[in-house]
PDB file of C-alpha atoms in Angstrom:
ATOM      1  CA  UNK A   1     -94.488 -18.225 -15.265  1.00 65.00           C
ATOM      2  CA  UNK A   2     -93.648 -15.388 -16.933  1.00 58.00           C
ATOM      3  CA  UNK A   3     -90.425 -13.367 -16.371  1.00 61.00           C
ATOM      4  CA  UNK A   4     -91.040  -9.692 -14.775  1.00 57.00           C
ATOM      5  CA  UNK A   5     -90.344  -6.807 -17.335  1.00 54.00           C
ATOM      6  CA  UNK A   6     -88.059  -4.098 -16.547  1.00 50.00           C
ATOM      7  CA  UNK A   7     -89.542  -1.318 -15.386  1.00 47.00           C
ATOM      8  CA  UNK A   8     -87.021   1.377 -14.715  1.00 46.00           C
ATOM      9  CA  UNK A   9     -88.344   3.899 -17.295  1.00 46.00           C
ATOM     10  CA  UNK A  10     -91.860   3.761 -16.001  1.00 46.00           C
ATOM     11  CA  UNK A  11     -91.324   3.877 -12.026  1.00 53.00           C
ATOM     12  CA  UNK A  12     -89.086   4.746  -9.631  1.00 61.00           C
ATOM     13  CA  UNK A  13     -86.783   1.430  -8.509  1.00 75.00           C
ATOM     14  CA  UNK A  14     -88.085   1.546  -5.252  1.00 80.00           C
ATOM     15  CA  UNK A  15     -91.528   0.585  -6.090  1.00 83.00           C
ATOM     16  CA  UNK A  16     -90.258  -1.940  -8.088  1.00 79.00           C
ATOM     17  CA  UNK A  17     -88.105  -3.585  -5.340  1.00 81.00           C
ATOM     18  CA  UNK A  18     -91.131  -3.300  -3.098  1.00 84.00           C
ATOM     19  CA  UNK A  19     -93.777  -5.157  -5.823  1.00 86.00           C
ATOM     20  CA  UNK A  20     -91.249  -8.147  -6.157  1.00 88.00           C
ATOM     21  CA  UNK A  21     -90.619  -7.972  -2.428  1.00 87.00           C
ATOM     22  CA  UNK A  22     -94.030  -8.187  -1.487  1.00 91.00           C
ATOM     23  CA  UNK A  23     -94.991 -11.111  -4.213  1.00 92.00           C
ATOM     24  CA  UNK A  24     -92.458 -13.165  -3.174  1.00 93.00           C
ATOM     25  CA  UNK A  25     -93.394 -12.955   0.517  1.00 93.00           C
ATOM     26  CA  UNK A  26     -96.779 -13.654  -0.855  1.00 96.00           C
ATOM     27  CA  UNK A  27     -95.520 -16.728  -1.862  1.00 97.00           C
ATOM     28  CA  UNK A  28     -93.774 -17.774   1.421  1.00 96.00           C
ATOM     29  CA  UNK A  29     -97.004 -16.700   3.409  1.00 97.00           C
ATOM     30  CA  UNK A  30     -99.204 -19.320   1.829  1.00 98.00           C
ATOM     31  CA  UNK A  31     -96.510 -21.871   1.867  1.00 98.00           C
ATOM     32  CA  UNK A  32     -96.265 -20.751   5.939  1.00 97.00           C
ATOM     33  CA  UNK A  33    -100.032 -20.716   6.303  1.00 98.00           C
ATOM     34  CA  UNK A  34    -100.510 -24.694   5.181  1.00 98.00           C
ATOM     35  CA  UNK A  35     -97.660 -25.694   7.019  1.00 98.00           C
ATOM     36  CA  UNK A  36     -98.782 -23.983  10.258  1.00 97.00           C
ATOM     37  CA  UNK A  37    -102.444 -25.311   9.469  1.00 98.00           C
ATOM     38  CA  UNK A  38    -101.486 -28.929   9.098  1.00 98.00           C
ATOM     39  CA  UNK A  39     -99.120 -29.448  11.956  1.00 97.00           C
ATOM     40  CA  UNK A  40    -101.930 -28.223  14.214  1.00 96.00           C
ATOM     41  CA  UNK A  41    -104.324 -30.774  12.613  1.00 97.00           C
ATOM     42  CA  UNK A  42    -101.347 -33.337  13.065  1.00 96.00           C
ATOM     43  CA  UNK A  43    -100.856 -32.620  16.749  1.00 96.00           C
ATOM     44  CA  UNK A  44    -104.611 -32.634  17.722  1.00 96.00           C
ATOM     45  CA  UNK A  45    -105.874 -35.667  15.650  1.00 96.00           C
ATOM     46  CA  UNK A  46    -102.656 -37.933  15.027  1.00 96.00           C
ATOM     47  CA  UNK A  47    -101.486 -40.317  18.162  1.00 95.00           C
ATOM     48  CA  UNK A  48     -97.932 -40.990  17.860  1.00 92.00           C
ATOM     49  CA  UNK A  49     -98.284 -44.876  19.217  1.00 93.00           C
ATOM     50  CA  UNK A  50    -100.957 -45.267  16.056  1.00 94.00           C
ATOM     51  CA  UNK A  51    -100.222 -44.008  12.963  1.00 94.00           C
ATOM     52  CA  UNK A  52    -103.083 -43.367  10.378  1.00 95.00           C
ATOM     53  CA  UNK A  53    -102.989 -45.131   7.046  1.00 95.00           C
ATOM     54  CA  UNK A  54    -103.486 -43.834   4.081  1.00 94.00           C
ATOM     55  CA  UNK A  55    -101.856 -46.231   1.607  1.00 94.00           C
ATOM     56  CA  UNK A  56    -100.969 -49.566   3.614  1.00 91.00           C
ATOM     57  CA  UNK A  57     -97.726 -49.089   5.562  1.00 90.00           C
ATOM     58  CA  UNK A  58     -96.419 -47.119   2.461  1.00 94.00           C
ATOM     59  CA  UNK A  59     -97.960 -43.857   3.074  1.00 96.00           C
ATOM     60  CA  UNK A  60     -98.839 -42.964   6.577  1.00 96.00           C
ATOM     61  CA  UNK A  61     -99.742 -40.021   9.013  1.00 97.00           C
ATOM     62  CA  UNK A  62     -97.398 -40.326  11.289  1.00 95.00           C
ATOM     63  CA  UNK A  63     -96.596 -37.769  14.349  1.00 96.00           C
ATOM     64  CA  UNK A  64     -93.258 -37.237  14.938  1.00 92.00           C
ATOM     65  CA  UNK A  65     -91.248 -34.054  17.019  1.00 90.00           C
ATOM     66  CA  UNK A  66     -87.759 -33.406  15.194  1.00 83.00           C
ATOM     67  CA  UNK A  67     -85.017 -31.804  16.654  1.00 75.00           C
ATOM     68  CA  UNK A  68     -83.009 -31.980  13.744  1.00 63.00           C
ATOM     69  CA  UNK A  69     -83.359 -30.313  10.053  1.00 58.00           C
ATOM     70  CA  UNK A  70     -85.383 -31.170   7.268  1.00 55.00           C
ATOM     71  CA  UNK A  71     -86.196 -35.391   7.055  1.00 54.00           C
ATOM     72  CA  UNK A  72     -84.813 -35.566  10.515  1.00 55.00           C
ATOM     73  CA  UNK A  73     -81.425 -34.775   9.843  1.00 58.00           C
ATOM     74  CA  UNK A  74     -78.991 -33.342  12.045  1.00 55.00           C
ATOM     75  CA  UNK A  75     -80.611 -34.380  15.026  1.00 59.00           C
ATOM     76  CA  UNK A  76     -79.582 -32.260  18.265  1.00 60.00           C
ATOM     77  CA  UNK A  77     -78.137 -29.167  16.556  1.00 62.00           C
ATOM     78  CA  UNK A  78     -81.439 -27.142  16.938  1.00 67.00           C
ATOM     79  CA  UNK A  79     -79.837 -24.043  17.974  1.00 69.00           C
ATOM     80  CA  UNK A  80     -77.496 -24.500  15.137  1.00 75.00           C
ATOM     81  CA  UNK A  81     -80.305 -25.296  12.590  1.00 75.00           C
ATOM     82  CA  UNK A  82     -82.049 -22.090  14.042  1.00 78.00           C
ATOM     83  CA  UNK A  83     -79.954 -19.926  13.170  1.00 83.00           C
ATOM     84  CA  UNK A  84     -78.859 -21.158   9.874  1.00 83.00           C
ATOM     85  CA  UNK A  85     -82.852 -20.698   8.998  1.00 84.00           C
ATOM     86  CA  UNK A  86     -82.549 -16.892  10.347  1.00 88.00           C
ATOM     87  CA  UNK A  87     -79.797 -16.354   8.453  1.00 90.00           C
ATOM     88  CA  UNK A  88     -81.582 -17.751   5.236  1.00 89.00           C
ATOM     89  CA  UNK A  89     -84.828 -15.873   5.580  1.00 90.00           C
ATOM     90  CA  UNK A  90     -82.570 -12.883   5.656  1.00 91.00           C
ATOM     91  CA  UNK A  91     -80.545 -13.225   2.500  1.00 91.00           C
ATOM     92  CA  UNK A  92     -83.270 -14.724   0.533  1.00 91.00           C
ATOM     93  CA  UNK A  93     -85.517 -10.650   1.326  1.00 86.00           C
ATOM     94  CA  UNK A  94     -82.405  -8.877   0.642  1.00 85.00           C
ATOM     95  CA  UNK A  95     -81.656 -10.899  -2.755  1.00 86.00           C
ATOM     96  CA  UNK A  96     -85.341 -10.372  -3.538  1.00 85.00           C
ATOM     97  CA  UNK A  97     -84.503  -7.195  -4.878  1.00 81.00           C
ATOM     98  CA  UNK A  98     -82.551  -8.090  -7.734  1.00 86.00           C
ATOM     99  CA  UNK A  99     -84.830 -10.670  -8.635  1.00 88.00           C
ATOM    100  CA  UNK A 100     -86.855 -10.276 -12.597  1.00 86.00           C
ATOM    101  CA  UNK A 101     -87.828 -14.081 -13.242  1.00 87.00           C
ATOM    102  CA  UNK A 102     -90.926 -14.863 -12.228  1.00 89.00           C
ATOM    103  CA  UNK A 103     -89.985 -18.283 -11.751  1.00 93.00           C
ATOM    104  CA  UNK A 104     -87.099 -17.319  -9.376  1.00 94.00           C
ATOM    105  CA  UNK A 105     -89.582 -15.647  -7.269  1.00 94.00           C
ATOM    106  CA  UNK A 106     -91.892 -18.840  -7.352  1.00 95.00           C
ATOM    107  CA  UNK A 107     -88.821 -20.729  -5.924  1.00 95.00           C
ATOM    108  CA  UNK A 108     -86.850 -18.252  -3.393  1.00 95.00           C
ATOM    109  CA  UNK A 109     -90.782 -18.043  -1.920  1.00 96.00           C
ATOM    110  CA  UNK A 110     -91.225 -21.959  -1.765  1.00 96.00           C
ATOM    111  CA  UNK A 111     -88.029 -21.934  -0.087  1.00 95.00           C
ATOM    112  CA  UNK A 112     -88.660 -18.744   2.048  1.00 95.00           C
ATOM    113  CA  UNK A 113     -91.986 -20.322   3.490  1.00 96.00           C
ATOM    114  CA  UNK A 114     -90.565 -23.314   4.132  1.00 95.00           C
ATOM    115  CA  UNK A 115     -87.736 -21.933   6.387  1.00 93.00           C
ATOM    116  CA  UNK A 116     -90.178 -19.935   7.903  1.00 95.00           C
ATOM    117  CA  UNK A 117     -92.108 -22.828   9.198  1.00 95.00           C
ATOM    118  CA  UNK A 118     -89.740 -24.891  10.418  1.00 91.00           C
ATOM    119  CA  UNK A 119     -88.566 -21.553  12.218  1.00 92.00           C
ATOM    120  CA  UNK A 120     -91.685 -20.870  13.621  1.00 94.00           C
ATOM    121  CA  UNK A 121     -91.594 -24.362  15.293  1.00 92.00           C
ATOM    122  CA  UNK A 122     -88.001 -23.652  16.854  1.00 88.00           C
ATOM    123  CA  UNK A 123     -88.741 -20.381  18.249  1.00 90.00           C
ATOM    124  CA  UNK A 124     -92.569 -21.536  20.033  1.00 92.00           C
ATOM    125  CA  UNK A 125     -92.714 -24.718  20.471  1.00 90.00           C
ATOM    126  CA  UNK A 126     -91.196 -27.038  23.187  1.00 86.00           C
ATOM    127  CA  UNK A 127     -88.877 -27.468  24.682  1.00 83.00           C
ATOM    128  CA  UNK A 128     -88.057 -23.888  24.738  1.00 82.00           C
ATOM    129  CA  UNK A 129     -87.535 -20.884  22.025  1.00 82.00           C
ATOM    130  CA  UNK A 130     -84.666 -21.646  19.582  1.00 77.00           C
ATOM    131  CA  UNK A 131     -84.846 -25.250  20.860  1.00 81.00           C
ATOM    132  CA  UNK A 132     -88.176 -25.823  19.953  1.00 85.00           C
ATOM    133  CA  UNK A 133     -89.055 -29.042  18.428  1.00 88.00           C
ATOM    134  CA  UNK A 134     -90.572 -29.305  14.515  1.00 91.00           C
ATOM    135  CA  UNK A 135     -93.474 -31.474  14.096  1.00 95.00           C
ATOM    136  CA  UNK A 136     -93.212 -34.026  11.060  1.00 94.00           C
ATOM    137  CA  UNK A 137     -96.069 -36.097  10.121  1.00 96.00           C
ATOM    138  CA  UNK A 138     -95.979 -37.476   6.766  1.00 96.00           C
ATOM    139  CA  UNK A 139     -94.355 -40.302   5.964  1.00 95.00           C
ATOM    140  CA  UNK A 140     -93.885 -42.007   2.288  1.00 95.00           C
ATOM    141  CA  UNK A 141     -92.515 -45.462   2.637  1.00 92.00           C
ATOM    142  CA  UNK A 142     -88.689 -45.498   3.737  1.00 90.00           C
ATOM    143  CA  UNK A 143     -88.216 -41.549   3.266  1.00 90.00           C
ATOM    144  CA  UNK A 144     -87.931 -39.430   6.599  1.00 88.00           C
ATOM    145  CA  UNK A 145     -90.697 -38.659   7.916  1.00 92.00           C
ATOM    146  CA  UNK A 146     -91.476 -34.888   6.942  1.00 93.00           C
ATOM    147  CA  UNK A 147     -94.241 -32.206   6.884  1.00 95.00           C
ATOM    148  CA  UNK A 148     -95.252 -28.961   4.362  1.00 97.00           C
ATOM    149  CA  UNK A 149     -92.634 -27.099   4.761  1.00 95.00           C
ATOM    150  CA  UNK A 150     -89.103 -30.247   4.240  1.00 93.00           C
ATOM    151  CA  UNK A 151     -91.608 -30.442   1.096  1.00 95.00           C
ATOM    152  CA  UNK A 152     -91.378 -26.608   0.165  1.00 96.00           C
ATOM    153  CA  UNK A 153     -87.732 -26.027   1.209  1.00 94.00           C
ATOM    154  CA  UNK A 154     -87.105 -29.572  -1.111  1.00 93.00           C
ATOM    155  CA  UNK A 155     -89.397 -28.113  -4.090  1.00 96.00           C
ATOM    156  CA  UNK A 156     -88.069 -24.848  -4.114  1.00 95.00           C
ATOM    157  CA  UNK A 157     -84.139 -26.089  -4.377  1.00 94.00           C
ATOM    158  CA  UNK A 158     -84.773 -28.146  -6.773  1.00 96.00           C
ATOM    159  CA  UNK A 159     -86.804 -25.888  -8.684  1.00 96.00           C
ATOM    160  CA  UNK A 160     -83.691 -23.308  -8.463  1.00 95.00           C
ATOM    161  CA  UNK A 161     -81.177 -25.689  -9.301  1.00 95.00           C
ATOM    162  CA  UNK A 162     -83.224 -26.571 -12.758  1.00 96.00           C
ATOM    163  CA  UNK A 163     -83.863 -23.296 -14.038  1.00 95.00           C
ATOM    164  CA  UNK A 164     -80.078 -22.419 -13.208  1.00 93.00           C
ATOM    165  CA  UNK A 165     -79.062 -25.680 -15.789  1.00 93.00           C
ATOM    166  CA  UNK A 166     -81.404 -24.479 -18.230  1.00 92.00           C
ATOM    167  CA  UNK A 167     -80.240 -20.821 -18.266  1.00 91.00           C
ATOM    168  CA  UNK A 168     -83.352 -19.028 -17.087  1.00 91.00           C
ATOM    169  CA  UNK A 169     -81.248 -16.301 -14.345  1.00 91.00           C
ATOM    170  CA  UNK A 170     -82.426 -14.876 -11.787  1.00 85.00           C
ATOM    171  CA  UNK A 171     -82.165 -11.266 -13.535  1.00 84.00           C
ATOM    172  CA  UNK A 172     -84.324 -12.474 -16.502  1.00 82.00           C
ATOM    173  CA  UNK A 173     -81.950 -13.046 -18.866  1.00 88.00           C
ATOM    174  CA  UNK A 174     -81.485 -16.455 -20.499  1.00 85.00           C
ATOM    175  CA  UNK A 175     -78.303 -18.015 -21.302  1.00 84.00           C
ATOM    176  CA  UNK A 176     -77.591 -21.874 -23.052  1.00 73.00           C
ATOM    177  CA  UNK A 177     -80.614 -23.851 -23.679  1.00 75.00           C
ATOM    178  CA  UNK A 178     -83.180 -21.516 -22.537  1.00 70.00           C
ATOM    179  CA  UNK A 179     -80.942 -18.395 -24.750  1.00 73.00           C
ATOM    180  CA  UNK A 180     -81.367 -20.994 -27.746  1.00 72.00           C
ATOM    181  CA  UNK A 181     -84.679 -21.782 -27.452  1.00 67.00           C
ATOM    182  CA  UNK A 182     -85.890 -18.335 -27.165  1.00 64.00           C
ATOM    183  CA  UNK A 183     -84.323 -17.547 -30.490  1.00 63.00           C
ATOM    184  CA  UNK A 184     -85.668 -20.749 -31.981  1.00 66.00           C
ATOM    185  CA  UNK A 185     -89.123 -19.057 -30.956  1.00 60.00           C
ATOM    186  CA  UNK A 186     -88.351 -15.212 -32.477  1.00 56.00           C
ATOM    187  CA  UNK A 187     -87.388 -17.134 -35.741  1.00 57.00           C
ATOM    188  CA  UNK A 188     -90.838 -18.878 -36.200  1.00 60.00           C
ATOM    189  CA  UNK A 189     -92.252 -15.231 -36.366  1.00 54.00           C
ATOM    190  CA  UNK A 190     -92.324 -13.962 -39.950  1.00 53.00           C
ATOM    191  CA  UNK A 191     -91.983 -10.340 -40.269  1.00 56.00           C
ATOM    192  CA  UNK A 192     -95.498  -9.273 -41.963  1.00 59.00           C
ATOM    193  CA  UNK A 193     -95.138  -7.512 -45.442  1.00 55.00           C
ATOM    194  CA  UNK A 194     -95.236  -3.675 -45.412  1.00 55.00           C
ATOM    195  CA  UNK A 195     -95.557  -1.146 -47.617  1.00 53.00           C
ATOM    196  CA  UNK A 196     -92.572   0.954 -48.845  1.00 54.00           C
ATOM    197  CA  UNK A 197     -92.767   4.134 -47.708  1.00 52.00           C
ATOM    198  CA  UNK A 198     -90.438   5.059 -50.870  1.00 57.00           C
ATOM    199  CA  UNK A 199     -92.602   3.560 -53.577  1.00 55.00           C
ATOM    200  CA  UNK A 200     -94.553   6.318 -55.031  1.00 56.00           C
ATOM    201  CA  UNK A 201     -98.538   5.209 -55.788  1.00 55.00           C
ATOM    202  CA  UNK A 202    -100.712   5.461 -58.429  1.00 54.00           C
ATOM    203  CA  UNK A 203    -102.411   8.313 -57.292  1.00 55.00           C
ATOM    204  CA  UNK A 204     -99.280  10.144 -57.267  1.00 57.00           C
ATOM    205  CA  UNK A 205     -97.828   9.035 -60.306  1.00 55.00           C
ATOM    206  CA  UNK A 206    -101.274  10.555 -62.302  1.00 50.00           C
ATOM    207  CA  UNK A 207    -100.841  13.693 -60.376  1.00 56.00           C
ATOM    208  CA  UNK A 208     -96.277  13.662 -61.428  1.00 59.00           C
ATOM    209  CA  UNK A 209     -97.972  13.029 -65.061  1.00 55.00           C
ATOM    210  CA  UNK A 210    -100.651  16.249 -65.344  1.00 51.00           C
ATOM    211  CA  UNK A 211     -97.853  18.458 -63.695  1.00 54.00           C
ATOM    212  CA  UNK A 212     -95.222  17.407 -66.081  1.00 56.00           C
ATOM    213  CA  UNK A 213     -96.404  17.824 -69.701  1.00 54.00           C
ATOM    214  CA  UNK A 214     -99.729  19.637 -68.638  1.00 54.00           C
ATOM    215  CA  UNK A 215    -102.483  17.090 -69.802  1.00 52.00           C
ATOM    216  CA  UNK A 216    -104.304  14.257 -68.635  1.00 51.00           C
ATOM    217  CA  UNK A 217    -103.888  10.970 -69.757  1.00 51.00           C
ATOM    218  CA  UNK A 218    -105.535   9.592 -72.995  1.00 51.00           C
ATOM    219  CA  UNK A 219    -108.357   7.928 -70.890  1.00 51.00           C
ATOM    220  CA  UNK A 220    -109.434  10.649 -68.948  1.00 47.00           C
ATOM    221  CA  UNK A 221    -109.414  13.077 -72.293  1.00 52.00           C
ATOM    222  CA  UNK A 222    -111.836  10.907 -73.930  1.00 53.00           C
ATOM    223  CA  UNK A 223    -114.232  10.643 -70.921  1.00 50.00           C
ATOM    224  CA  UNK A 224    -114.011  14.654 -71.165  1.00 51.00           C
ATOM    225  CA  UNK A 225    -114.917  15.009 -74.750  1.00 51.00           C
ATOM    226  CA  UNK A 226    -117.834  12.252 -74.521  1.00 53.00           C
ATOM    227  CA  UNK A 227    -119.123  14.333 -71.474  1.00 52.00           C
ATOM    228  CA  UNK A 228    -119.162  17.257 -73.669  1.00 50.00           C
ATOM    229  CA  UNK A 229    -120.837  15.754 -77.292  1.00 54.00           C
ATOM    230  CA  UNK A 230    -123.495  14.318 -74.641  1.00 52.00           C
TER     231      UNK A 230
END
């Protein structure tokens, strides 16, 4: 994914704040729409006494309510966990801003939507809002069972945490492997030749000649005299 060019020069900052603002919450609204979609399919078709196979006993569909955080962790802290995912939602649109990389944007919004659907689940569903129970139903051998949006949160971290090794920063610049690599890239591109503007041509050096001693050259004299004896 390509990073976002600059665009300072060419329109005012706000628009440009509001175009990365409004991709990246793009993003997080697809990642929010599956997860929303498939926990509704989970609760309607999956019994939680029989679990649906899909690979053996290694991958299953598997309905389980978590009170806890992503993979069932931190079980009973819901209000906690709550407001923890509030206060990420926030930061991650007000850090949106600054954002050029497009592959920043592709991981703050797998992250974003993520949050957003576990929050969603703690704010409407059961028990009560802020208490509200999130509905897991995949489950891959001994992993905690999880749903679309553990996955998201999981993908977009560790999507973030690779491009930050690499170099590739949130601002667009590039330092340390990805700094070298670009520069690896600009020197495989040979300047083409050009002409030099300097270099007089051949037209002009005829026309330097006839102005300076007043005559053409031997070759077009003779042309003129055979023109004239024909």
């Amino acid at each position: 994914m390509p990073d976002i060019p600059s665009t300072d020069s060419a329109q005012p900052s706000s628009q440009r704040r509001a175009r990365v603002t409004l991709t990246l919450l793009l993003i997080a609204v697809v990642v929010l729409a599956v997860d929303i979609a498939t926990k509704s399919l989970a609760v309607a078709h999956i019994d939680p006494a029989d679990p649906i196979s899909i690979i053996g006993d290694t991958v299953t569909l598997t309905l389980l309510r978590n009170s806890g955080a992503a993979f069932s962790m931190a079980t009973g802290y819901t209000w906690v966990l709550t407001i923890i995912a509030l206060v990420v939602v926030v930061v991650i649109v007000r850090f949106s801003a600054r954002l050029r990389s497009g592959w920043w944007m592709l991981g703050l919004g797998l992250v974003l939507g993520g949050a957003l659907g576990n929050l969603v689940d703690r704010i409407f569903r059961s028990p009560g809002p802020l208490r509200g129970y999130v509905v897991d139903f995949v489950s891959v051998g001994w992993w905690p069972v999880f749903n679309v949006a553990d996955s998201a949160v999981v993908c977009g971290a560790v999507l973030l945490v690779v491009l930050t090794i690499i170099g590739i920063e949130f601002d667009g610049t590039r330092t340390g492997w990805a700094a070298r690599d670009a520069g690896r890239s600009d020197d495989e591109v040979e300047p083409q030749p050009t002409s030099d503007p300097e270099k007089p041509s051949a037209t002009d050096e005829l026309e330097d000649s006839v102005e300076s001693d007043g005559s053409a050259p031997a070759g077009l004299d003779d042309a003129d005299r055979e023109s004239k004896d024909a």
